[in-house]
Tab-separated table of C-alpha atoms in Angstrom:
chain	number	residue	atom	x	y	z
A	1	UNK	CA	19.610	10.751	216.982
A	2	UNK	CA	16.801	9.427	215.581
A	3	UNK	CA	14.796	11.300	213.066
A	4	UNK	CA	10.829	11.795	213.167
A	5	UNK	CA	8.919	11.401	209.510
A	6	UNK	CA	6.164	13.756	209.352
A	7	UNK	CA	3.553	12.689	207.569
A	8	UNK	CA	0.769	15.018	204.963
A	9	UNK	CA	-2.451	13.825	206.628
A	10	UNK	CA	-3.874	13.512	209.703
A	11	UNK	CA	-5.069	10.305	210.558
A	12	UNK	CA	-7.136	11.382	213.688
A	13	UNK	CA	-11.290	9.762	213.242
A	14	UNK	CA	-14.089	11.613	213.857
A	15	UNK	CA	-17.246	10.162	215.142
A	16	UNK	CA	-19.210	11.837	212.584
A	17	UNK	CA	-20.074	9.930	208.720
A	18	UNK	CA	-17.712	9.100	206.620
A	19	UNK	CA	-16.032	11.240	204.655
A	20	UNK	CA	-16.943	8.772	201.430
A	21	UNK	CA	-20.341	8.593	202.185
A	22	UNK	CA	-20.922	11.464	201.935
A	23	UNK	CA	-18.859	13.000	199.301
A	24	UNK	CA	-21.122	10.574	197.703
A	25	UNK	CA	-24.375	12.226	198.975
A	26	UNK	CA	-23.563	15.366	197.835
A	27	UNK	CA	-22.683	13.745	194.638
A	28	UNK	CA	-26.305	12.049	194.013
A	29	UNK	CA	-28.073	15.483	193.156
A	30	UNK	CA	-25.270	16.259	190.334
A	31	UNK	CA	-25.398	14.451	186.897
A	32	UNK	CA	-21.662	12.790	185.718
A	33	UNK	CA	-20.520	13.690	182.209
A	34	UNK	CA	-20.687	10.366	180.153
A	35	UNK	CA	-17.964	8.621	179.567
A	36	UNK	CA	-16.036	8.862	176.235
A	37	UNK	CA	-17.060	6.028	174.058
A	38	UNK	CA	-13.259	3.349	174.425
A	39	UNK	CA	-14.617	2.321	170.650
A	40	UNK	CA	-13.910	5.366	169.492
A	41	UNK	CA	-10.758	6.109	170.983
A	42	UNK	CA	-9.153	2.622	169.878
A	43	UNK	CA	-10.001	3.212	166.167
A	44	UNK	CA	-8.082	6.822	166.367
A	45	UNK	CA	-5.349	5.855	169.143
A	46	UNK	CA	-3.965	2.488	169.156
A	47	UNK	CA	-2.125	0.445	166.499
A	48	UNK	CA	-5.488	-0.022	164.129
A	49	UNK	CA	-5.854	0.921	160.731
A	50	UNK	CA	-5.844	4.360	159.206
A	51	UNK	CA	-9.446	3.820	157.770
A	52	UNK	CA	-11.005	5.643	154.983
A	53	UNK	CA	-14.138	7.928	156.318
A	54	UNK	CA	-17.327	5.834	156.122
A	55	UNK	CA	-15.978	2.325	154.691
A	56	UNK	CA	-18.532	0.186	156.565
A	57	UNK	CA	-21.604	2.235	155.036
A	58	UNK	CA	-20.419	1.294	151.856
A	59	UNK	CA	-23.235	-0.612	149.608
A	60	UNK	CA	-21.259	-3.142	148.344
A	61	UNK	CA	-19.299	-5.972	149.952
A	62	UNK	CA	-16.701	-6.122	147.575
A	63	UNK	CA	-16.378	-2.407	148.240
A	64	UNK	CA	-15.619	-2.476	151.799
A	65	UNK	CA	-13.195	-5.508	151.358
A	66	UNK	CA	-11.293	-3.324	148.694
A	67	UNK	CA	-10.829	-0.426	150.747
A	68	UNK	CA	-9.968	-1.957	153.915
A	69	UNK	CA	-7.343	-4.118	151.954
A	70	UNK	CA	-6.117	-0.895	150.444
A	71	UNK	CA	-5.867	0.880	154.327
A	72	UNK	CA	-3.806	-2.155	155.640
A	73	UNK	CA	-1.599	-2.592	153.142
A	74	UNK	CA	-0.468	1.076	153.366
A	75	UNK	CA	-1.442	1.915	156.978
A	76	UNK	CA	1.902	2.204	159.439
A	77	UNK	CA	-0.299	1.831	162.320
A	78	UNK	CA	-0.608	-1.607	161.887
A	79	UNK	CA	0.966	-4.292	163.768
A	80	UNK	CA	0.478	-7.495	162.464
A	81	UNK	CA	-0.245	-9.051	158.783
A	82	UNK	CA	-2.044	-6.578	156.616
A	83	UNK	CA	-5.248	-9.514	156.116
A	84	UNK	CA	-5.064	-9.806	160.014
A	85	UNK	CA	-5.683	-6.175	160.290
A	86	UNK	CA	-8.243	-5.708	158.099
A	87	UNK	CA	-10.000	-8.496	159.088
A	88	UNK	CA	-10.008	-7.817	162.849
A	89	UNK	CA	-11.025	-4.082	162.316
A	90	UNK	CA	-14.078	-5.641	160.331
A	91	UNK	CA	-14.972	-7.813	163.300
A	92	UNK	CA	-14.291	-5.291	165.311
A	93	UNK	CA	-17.234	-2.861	163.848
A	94	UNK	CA	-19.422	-5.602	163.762
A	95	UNK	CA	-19.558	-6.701	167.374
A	96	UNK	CA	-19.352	-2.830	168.471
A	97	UNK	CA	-22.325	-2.125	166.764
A	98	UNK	CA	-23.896	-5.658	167.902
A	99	UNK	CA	-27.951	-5.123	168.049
A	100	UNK	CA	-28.301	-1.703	166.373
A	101	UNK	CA	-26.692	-2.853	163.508
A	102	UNK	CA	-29.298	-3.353	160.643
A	103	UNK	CA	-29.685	-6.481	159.275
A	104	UNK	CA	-29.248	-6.391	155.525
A	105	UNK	CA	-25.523	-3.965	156.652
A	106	UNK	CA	-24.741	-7.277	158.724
A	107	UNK	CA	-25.171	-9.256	156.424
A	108	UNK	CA	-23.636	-6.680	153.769
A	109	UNK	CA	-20.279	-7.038	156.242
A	110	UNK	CA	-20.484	-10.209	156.349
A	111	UNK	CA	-19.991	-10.772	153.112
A	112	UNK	CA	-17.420	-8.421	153.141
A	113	UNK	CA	-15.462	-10.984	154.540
A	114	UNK	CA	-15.415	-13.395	152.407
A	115	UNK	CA	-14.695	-10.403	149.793
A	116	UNK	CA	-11.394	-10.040	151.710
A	117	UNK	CA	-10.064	-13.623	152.029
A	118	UNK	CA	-10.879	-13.109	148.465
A	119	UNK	CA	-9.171	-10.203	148.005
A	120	UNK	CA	-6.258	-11.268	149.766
A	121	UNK	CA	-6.074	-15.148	148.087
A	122	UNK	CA	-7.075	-16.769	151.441
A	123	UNK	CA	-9.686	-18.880	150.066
């Protein structure tokens, strides 16, 4: 005997709109949340460094380079060399902030890299 699946949904069409358009018609008068920032949530979440609170608004370069140095070498987040990872979170909050960063704090960071390969005997 053969046996008969029954299905969840009905797959009968109506002649009337679809239902899409206008779940999204009803949607057009209602304002979304925004999304969560993925910036954010990859500096607290995934494999990068445990960073100390407010390194990149640090005044000097040699400053930032020291305590981002200091983070990767004892962070056990981190996947790869601890120069890698310090390095790459520094690039990282440089092209996430892109236009809004100020100048003089790019150029600040900037020079925080060359602190680093410095600081780590990469010169």
């Amino acid at each position: 005997m053969a046996q008969v699946r029954k299905t969840t949904h009905s797959r009968k069409t109506t002649g009337s709109k679809n239902t899409s358009t206008r779940r999204s018609a009803a949607r057009k008068g209602t304002k979304r949340a925004a999304p969560k920032r993925w910036s954010q949530r990859v500096t607290k979440e995934s494999d990068a460094l445990d960073l100390k609170r407010g390194v990149f608004k640090l005044t000097s370069p040699r400053k930032i380079a020291a305590s981002l140095k200091r983070s990767a070498e004892h962070s056990a987040r981190r996947k790869t060399g601890a120069y890698r990872s310090a390095l790459s979170m520094l690039t990282f909050y440089i092209n996430r902030a892109g236009k809004t960063l100020p100048k003089i704090q790019r150029e600040r960071l900037e020079k925080a890299k060359v602190e680093l390969k410095r600081a780590f005997g990469r010169e």
